[in-house]
mmCIF file of C-alpha atoms and ligand atoms in Angstrom:
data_model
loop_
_atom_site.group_PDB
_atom_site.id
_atom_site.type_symbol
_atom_site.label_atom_id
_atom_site.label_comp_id
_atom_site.label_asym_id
_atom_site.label_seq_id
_atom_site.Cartn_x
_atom_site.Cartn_y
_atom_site.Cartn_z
ATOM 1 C CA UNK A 110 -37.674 218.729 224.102
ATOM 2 C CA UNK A 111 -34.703 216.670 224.492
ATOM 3 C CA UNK A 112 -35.116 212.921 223.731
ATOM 4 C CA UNK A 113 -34.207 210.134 226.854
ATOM 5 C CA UNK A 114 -31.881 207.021 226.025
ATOM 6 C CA UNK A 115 -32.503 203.717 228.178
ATOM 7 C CA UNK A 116 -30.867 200.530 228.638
ATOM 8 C CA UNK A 117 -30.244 198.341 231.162
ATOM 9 C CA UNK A 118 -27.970 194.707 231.067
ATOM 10 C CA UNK A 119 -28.698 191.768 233.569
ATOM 11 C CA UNK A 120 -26.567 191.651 236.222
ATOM 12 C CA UNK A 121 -23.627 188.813 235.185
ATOM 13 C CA UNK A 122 -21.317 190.190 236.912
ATOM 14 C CA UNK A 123 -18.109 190.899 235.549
ATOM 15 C CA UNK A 124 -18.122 192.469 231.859
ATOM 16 C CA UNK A 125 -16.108 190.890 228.702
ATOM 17 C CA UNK A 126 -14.627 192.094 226.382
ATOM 18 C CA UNK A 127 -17.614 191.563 224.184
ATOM 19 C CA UNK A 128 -19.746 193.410 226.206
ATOM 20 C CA UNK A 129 -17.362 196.487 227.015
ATOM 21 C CA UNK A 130 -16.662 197.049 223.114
ATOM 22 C CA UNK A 131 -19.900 196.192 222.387
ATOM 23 C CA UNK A 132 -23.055 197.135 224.282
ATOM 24 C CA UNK A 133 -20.918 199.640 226.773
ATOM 25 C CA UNK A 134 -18.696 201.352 224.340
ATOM 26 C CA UNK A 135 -21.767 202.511 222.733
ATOM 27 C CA UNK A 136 -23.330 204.210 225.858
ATOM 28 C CA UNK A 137 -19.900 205.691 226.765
ATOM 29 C CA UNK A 138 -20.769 207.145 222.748
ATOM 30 C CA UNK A 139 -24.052 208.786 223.995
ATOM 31 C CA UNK A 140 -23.156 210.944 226.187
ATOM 32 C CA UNK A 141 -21.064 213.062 223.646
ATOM 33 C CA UNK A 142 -25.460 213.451 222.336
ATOM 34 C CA UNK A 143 -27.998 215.760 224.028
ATOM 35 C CA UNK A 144 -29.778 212.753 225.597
ATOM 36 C CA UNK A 145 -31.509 212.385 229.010
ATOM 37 C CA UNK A 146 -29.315 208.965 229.735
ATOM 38 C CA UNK A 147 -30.685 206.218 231.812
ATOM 39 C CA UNK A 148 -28.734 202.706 232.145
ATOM 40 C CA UNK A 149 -29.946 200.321 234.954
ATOM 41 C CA UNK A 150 -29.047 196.778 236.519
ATOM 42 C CA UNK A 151 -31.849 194.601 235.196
ATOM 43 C CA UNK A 152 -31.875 192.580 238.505
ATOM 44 C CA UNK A 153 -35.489 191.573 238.428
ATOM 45 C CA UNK A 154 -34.994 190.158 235.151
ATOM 46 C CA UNK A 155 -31.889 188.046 236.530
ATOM 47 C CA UNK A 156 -34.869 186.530 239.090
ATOM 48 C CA UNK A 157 -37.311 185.066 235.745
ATOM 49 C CA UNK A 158 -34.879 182.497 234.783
ATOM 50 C CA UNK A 159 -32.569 182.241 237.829
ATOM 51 C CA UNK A 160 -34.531 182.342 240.436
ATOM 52 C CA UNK A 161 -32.739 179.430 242.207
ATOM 53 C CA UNK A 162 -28.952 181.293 242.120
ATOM 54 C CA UNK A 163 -30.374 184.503 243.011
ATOM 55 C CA UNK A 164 -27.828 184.630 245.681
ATOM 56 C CA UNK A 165 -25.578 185.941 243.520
ATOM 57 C CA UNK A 166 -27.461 188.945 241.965
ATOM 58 C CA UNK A 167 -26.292 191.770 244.689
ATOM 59 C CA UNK A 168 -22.737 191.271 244.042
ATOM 60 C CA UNK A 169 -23.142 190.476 240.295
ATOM 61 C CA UNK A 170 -24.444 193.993 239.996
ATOM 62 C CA UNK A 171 -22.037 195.654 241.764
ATOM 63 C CA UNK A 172 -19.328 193.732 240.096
ATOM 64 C CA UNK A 173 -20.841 194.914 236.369
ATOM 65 C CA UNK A 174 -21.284 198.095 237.467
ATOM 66 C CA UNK A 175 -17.636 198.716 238.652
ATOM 67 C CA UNK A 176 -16.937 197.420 235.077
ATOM 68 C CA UNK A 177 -18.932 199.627 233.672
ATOM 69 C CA UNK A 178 -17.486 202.851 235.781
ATOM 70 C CA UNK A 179 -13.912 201.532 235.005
ATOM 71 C CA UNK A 180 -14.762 201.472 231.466
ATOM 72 C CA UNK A 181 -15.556 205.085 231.693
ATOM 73 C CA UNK A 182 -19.677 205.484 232.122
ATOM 74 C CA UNK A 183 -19.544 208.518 233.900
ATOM 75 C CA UNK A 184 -22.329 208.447 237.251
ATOM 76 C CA UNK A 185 -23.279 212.216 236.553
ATOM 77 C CA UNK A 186 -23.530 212.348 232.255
ATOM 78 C CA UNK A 187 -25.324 209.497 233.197
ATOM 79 C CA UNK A 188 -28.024 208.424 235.728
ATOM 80 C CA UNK A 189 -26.965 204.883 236.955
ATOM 81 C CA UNK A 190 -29.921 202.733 238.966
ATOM 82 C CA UNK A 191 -30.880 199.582 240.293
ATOM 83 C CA UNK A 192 -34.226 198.443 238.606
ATOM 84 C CA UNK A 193 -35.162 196.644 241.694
ATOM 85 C CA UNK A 194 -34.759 199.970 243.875
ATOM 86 C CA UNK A 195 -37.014 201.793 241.634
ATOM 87 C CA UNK A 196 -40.463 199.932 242.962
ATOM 88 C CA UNK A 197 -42.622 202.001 240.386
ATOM 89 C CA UNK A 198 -41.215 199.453 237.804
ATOM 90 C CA UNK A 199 -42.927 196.858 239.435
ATOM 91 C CA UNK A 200 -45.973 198.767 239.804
ATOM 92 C CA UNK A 201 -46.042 199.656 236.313
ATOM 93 C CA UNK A 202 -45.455 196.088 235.362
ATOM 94 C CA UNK A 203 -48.702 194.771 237.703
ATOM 95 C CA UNK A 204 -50.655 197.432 235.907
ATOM 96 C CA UNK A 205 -49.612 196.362 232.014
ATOM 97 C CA UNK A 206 -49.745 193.239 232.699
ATOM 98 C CA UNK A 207 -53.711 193.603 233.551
ATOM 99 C CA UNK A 208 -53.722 194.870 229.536
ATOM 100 C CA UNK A 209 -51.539 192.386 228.039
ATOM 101 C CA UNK A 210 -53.019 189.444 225.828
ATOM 102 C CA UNK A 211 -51.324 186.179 227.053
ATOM 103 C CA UNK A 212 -51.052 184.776 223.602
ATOM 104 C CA UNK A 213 -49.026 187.957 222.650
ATOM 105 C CA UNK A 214 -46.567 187.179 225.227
ATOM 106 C CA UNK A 215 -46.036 183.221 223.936
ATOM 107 C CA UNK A 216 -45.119 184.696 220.424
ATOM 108 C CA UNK A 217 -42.305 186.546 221.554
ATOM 109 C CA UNK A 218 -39.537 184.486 219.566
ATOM 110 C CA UNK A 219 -37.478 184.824 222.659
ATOM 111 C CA UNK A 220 -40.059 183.223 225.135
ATOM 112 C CA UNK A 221 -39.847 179.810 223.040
ATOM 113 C CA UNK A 222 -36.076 180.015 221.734
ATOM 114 C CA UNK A 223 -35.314 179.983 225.714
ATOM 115 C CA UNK A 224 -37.874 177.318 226.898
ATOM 116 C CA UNK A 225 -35.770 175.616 223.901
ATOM 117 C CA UNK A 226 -32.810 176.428 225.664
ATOM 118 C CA UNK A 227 -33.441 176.079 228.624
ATOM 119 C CA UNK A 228 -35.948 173.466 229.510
ATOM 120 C CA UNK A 229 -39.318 173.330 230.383
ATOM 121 C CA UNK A 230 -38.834 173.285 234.403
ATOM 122 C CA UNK A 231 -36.997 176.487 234.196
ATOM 123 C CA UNK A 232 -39.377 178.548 232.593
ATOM 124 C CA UNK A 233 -42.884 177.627 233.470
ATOM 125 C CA UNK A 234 -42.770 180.495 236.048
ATOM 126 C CA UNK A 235 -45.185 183.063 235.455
ATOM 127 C CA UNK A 236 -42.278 186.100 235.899
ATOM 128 C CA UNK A 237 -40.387 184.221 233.285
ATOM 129 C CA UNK A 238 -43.837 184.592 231.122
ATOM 130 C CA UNK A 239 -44.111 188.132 231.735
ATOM 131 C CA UNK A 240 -40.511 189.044 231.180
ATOM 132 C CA UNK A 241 -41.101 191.359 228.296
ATOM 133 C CA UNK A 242 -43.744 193.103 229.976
ATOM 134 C CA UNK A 243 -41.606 193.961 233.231
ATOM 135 C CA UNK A 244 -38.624 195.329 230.015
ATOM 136 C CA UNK A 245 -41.299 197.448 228.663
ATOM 137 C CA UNK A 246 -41.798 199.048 231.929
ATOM 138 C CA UNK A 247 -38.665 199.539 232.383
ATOM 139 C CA UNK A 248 -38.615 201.670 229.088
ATOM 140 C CA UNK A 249 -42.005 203.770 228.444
ATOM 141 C CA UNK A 250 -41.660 205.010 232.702
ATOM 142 C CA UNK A 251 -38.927 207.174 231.682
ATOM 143 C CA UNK A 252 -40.605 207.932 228.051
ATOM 144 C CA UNK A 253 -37.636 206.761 226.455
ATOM 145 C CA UNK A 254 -37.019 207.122 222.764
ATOM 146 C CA UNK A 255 -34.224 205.396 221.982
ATOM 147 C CA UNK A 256 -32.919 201.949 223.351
ATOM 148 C CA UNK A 257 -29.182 201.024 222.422
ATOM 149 C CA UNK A 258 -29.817 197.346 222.436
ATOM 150 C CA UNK A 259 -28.613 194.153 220.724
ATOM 151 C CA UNK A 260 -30.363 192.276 217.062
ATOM 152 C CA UNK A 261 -31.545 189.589 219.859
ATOM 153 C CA UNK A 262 -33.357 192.426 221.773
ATOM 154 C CA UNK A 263 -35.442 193.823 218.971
ATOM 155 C CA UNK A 264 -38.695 191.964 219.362
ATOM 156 C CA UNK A 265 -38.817 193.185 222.736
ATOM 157 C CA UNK A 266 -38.595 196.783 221.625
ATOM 158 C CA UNK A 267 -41.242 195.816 219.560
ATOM 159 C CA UNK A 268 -43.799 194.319 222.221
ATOM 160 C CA UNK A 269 -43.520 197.391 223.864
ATOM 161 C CA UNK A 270 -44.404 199.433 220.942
ATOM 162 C CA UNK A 271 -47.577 197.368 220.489
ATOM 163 C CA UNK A 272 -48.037 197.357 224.195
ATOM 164 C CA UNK A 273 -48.150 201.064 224.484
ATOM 165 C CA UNK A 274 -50.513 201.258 221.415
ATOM 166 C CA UNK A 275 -53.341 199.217 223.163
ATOM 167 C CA UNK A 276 -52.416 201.210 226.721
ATOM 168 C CA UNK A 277 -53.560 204.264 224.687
ATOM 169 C CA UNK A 278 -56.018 203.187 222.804
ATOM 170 C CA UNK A 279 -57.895 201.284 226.060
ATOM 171 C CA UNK A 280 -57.184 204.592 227.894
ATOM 172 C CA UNK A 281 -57.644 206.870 225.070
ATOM 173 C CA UNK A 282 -55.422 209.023 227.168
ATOM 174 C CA UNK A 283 -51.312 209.190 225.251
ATOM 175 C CA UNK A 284 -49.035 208.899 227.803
ATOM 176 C CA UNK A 285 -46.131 206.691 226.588
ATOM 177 C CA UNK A 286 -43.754 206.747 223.759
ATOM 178 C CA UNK A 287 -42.884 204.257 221.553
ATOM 179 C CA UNK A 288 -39.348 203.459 221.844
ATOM 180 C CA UNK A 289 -37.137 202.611 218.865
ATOM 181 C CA UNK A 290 -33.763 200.563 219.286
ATOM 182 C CA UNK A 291 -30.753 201.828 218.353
ATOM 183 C CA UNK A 292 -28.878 199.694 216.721
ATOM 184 C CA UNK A 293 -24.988 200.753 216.480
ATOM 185 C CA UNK A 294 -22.640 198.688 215.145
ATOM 186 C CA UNK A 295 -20.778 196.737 217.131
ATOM 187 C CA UNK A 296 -17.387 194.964 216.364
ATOM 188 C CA UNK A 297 -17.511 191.706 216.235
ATOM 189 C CA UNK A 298 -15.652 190.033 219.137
ATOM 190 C CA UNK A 299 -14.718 186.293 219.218
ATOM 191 C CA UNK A 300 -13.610 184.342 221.912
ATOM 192 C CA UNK A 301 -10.688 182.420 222.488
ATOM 193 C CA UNK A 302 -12.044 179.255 221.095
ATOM 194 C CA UNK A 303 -13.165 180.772 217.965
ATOM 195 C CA UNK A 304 -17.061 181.372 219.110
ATOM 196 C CA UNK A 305 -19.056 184.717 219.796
ATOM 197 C CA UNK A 306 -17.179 185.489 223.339
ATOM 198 C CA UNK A 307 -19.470 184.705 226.207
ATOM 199 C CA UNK A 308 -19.513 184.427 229.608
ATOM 200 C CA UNK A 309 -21.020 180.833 229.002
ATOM 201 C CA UNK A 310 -18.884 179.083 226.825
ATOM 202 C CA UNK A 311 -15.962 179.975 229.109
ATOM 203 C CA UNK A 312 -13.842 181.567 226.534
ATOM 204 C CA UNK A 313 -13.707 184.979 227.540
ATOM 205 C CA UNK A 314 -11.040 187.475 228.146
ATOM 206 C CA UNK A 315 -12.004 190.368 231.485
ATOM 207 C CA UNK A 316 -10.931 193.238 233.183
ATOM 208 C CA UNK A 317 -9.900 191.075 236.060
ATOM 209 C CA UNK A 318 -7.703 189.160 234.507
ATOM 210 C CA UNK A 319 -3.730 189.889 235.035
ATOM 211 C CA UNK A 320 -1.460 190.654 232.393
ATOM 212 C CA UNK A 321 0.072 187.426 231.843
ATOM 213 C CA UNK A 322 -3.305 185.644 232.259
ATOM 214 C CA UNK A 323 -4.526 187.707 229.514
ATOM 215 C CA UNK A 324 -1.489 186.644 227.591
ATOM 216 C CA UNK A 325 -2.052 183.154 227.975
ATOM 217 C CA UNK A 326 -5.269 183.230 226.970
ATOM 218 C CA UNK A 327 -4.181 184.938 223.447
ATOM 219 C CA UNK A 328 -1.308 182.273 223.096
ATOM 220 C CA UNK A 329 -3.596 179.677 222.746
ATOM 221 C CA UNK A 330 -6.476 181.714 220.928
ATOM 222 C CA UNK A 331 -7.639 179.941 217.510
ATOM 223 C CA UNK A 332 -6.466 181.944 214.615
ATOM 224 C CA UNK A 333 -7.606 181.596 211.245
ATOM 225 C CA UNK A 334 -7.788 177.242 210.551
ATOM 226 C CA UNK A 335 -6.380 177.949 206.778
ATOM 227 C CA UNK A 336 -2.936 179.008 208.728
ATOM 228 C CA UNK A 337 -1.724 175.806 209.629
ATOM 229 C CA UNK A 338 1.426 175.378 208.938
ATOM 230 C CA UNK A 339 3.851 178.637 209.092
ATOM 231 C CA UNK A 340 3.894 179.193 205.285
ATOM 232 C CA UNK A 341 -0.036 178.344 205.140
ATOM 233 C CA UNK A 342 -1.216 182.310 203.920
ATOM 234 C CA UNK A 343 -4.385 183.288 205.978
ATOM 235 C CA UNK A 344 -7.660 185.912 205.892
ATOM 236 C CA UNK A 345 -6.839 187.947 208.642
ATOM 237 C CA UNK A 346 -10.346 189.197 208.242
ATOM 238 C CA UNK A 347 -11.384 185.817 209.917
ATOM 239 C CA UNK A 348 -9.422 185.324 212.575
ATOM 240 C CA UNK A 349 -10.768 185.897 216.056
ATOM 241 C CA UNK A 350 -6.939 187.614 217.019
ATOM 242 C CA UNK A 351 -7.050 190.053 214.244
ATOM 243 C CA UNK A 352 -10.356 190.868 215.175
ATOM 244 C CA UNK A 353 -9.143 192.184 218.296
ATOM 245 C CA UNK A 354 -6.363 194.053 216.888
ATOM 246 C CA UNK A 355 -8.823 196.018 214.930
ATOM 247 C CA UNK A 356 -9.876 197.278 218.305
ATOM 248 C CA UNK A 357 -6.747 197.760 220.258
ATOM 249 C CA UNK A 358 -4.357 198.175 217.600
ATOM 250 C CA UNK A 359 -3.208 201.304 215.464
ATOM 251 C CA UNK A 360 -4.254 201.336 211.644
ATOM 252 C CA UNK A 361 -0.713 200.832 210.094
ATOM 253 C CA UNK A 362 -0.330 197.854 212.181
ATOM 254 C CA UNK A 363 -3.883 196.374 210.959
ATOM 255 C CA UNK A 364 -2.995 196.674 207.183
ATOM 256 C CA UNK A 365 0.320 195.273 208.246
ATOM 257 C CA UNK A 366 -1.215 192.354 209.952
ATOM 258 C CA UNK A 367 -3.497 192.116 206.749
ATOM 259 C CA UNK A 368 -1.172 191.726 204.181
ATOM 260 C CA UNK A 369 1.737 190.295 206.153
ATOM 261 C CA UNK A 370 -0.936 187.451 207.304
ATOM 262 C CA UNK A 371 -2.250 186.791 203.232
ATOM 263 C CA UNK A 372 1.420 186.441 202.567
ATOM 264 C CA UNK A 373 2.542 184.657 205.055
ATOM 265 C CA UNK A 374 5.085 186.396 205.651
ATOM 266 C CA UNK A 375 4.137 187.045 209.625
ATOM 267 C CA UNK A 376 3.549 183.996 211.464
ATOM 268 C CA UNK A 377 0.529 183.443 214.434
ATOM 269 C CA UNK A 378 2.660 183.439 217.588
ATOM 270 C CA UNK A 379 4.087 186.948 216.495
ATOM 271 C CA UNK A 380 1.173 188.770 216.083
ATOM 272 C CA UNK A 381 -0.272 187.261 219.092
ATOM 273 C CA UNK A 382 2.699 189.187 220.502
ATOM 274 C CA UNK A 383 1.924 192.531 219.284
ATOM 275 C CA UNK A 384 -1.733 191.860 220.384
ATOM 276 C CA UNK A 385 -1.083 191.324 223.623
ATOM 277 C CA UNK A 386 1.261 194.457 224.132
ATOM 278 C CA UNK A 387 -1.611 196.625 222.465
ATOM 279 C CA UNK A 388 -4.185 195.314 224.733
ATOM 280 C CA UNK A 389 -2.967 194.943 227.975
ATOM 281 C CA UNK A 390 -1.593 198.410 227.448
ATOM 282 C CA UNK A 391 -5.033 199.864 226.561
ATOM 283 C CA UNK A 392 -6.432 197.994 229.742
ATOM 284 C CA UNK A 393 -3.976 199.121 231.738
ATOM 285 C CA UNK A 394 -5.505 202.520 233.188
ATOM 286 C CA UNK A 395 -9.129 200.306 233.223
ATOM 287 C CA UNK A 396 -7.697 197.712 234.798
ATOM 288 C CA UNK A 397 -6.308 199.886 237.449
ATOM 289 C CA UNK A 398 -9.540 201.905 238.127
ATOM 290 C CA UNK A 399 -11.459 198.641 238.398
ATOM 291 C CA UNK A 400 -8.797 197.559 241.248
ATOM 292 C CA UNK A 401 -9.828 200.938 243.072
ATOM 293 C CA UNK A 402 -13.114 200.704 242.531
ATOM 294 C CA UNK A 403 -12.967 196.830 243.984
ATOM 295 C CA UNK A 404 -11.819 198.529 246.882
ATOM 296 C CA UNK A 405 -14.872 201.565 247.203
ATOM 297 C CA UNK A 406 -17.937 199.379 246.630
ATOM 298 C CA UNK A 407 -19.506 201.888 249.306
ATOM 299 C CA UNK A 408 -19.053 204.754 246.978
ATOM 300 C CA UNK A 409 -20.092 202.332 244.050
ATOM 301 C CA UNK A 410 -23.580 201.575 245.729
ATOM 302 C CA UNK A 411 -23.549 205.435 246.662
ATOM 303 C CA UNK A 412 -23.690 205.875 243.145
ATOM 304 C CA UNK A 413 -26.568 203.513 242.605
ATOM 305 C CA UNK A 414 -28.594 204.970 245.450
ATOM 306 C CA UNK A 415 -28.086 207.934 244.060
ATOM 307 C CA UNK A 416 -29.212 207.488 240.464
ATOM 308 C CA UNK A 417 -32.364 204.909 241.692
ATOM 309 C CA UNK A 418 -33.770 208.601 243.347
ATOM 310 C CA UNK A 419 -33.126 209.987 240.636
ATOM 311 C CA UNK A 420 -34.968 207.296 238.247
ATOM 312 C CA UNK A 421 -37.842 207.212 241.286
ATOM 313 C CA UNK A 422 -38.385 211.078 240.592
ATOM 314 C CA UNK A 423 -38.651 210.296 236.674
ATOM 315 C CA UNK A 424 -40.842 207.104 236.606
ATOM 316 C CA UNK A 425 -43.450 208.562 239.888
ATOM 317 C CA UNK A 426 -44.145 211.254 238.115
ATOM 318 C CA UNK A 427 -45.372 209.004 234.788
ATOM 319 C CA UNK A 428 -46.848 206.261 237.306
ATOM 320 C CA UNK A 429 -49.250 209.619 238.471
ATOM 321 C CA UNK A 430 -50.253 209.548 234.852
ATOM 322 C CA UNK A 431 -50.916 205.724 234.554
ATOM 323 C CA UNK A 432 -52.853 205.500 237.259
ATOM 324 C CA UNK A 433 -55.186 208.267 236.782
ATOM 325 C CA UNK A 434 -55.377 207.197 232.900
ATOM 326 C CA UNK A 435 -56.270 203.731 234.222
ATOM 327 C CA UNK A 436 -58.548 204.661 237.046
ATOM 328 C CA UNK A 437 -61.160 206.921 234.829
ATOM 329 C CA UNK A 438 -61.247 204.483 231.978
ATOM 330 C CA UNK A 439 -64.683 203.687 231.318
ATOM 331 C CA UNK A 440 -63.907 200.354 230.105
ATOM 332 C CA UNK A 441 -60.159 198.543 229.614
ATOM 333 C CA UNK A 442 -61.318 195.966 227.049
HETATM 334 N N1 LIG B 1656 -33.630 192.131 228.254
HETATM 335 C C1 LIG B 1656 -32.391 192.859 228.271
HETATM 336 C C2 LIG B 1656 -31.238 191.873 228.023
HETATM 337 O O1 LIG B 1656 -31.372 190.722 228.295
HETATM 338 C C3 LIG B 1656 -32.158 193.533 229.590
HETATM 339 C C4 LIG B 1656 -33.185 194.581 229.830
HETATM 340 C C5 LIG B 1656 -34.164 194.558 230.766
HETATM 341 C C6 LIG B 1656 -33.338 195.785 229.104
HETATM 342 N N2 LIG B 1656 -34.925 195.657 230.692
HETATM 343 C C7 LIG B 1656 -34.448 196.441 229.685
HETATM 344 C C8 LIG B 1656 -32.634 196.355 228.039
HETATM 345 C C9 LIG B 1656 -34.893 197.671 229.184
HETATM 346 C C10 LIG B 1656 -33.080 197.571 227.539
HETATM 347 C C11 LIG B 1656 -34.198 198.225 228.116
HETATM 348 O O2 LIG B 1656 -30.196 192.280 227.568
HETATM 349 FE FE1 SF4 B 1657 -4.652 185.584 212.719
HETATM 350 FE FE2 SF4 B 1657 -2.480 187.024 212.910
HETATM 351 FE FE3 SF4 B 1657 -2.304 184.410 212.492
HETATM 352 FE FE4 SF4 B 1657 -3.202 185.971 210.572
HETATM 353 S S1 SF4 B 1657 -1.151 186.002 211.466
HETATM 354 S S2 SF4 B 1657 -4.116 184.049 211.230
HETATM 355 S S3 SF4 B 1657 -4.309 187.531 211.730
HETATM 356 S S4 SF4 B 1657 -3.113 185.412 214.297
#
């Protein structure tokens, strides 16, 4: 029987460059597989820890997913969904969460490196408790094998494991599947100040931007510290720049870069140059199908409509199951 990928990303909005060679490149990757494919707008999820800028959320998602159609996900290899216009997820969640030990929940490194993070106030909600227990509904509806997901997403992936262990063994009935994540490489993107890129720290290069704004934002990209002076040799292995040109630049060019940059016998400003050329050339066509899409959002949320009835079909047909496994329990402790 063929095997069923999931993921799904909160809704930030606009996509980096991070996450389009990262995360997205990777489900783009998929669909060469024989996968059923399932990738979904996480806006529930957005609510647990933002519930006070939720204004945001409906044009956040359609925002990523125009990214994510410019970038190439294709709407039929793919079925593309809202997880807040699938209800079953939420009915799943109510139901697991009548099985799920509290004190499991609290050990989830994630629920106390966020309260860390974030502050108290912001996460004493009871959603933002419950969080991984809404993302593994989200995965064992569809049956899902395999999740393409981030390092920081792993102890989720296993919650739901354990979760659907003590759903079968309180039910004795096996409905679920334990999902595995599947954990492809992904470059390793830096931002323009020399950090991971992120939306957060504001140092980010997008779709959206223009051509020269792009370039601007490369001109003044840290390189590697060692280089400072002109005739200071470098690791071009280390720099945030070359890092990029390992993604949008041929292979002669790299192992130009490379030993041109130990040498110093290139300086910064001119391989900044060629980076920019490379890139804004290979974002050209993207960049132009996100302008068009900007322009169809109706088709866009066509899309999503689409793919949520499709999900519905998927996950009512396994919520049929649930309930029935739940309801003729003898006992579910
Ligand atoms: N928690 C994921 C993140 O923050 C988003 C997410 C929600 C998700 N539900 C999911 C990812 C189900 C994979 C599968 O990135
Ligand atoms: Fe980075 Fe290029 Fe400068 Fe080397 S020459 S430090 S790779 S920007």
């Amino acid at each position: 029987m063929k095997k069923t990928v999931l993921s799904g990303m909160r809704p930030t909005g606009i996509l980096h460059l991070g996450n389009l060679y990262g995360a997205l490149k990777n489900w783009i990757n998929l669909e060469k597989e024989n996968y059923n494919r399932f990738y979904f707008v996480a806006d529930w999820h957005a609510l647990t820890t933002g519930f006070d800028d939720a204004k945001d959320i409906p044009e956040n998602t359609i925002n990523m997913v125009i990214d994510w159609l410019a970038f190439g996900l294709s709407p039929e290899k793919n079925t593309l969904f809202v997880q807040s216009l699938v209800k079953e997820h939420a009915e799943l969640f109510l139901l697991l969460s009548m099985i799920t030990p509290v004190g499991w929940l609290e050990r989830v490194p994630s629920y106390k490196d966020q309260i860390a993070q974030l502050g108290k106030v912001k996460t004493s909600n009871y959603g933002f408790l419950g969080y991984p227990v809404l993302m593994a509904a989200d995965i064992i509806i569809y049956k899902a094998h395999y999740v393409p997901v981030g390092l920081d997403q792993v102890a989720h992936l296993e919650f739901t494991r354990e979760l659907v262990r003590h759903f079968h063994a309180l039910t004795k009935k096996e409905i679920f599947v334990e999902p595995q994540p599947l954990l492809t490489e992904v470059p390793k993107i830096l931002g323009l100040d020399g950090r991971k890129m992120s939306k957060s720290y504001n140092n980010a290069i997008y779709l959206s931007d223009t051509e020269e704004e792009t370039a601007k934002k490369i001109k003044i990209m840290f390189t590697d510290p060692r280089r400072k002076r002109r005739s200071d040799p470098g690791v071009a292995e280390e720099c945030g720049v070359f890092m990029l040109h390992k993604i949008f630049s041929p292979k002669e060019l790299q192992d130009e870069i490379k030993e041109a940059c130990s040498k110093a016998t290139i300086g910064c400003v001119d391989c900044k140059k060629k980076l920019t050329e490379n890139l804004n050339n290979a974002l050209r066509p993207i960049r132009e199908k996100r302008e068009d899409l900007i322009n169809k959002k109706e088709y866009v949320k066509e899309i999503l409509i689409e793919g949520s009835k499709r999900a519905s079909k998927v996950a009512s047909t396994t919520l049929e199951e649930v309930r029935d496994a739940i309801f003729s329990a003898k006992r579910l402790r």
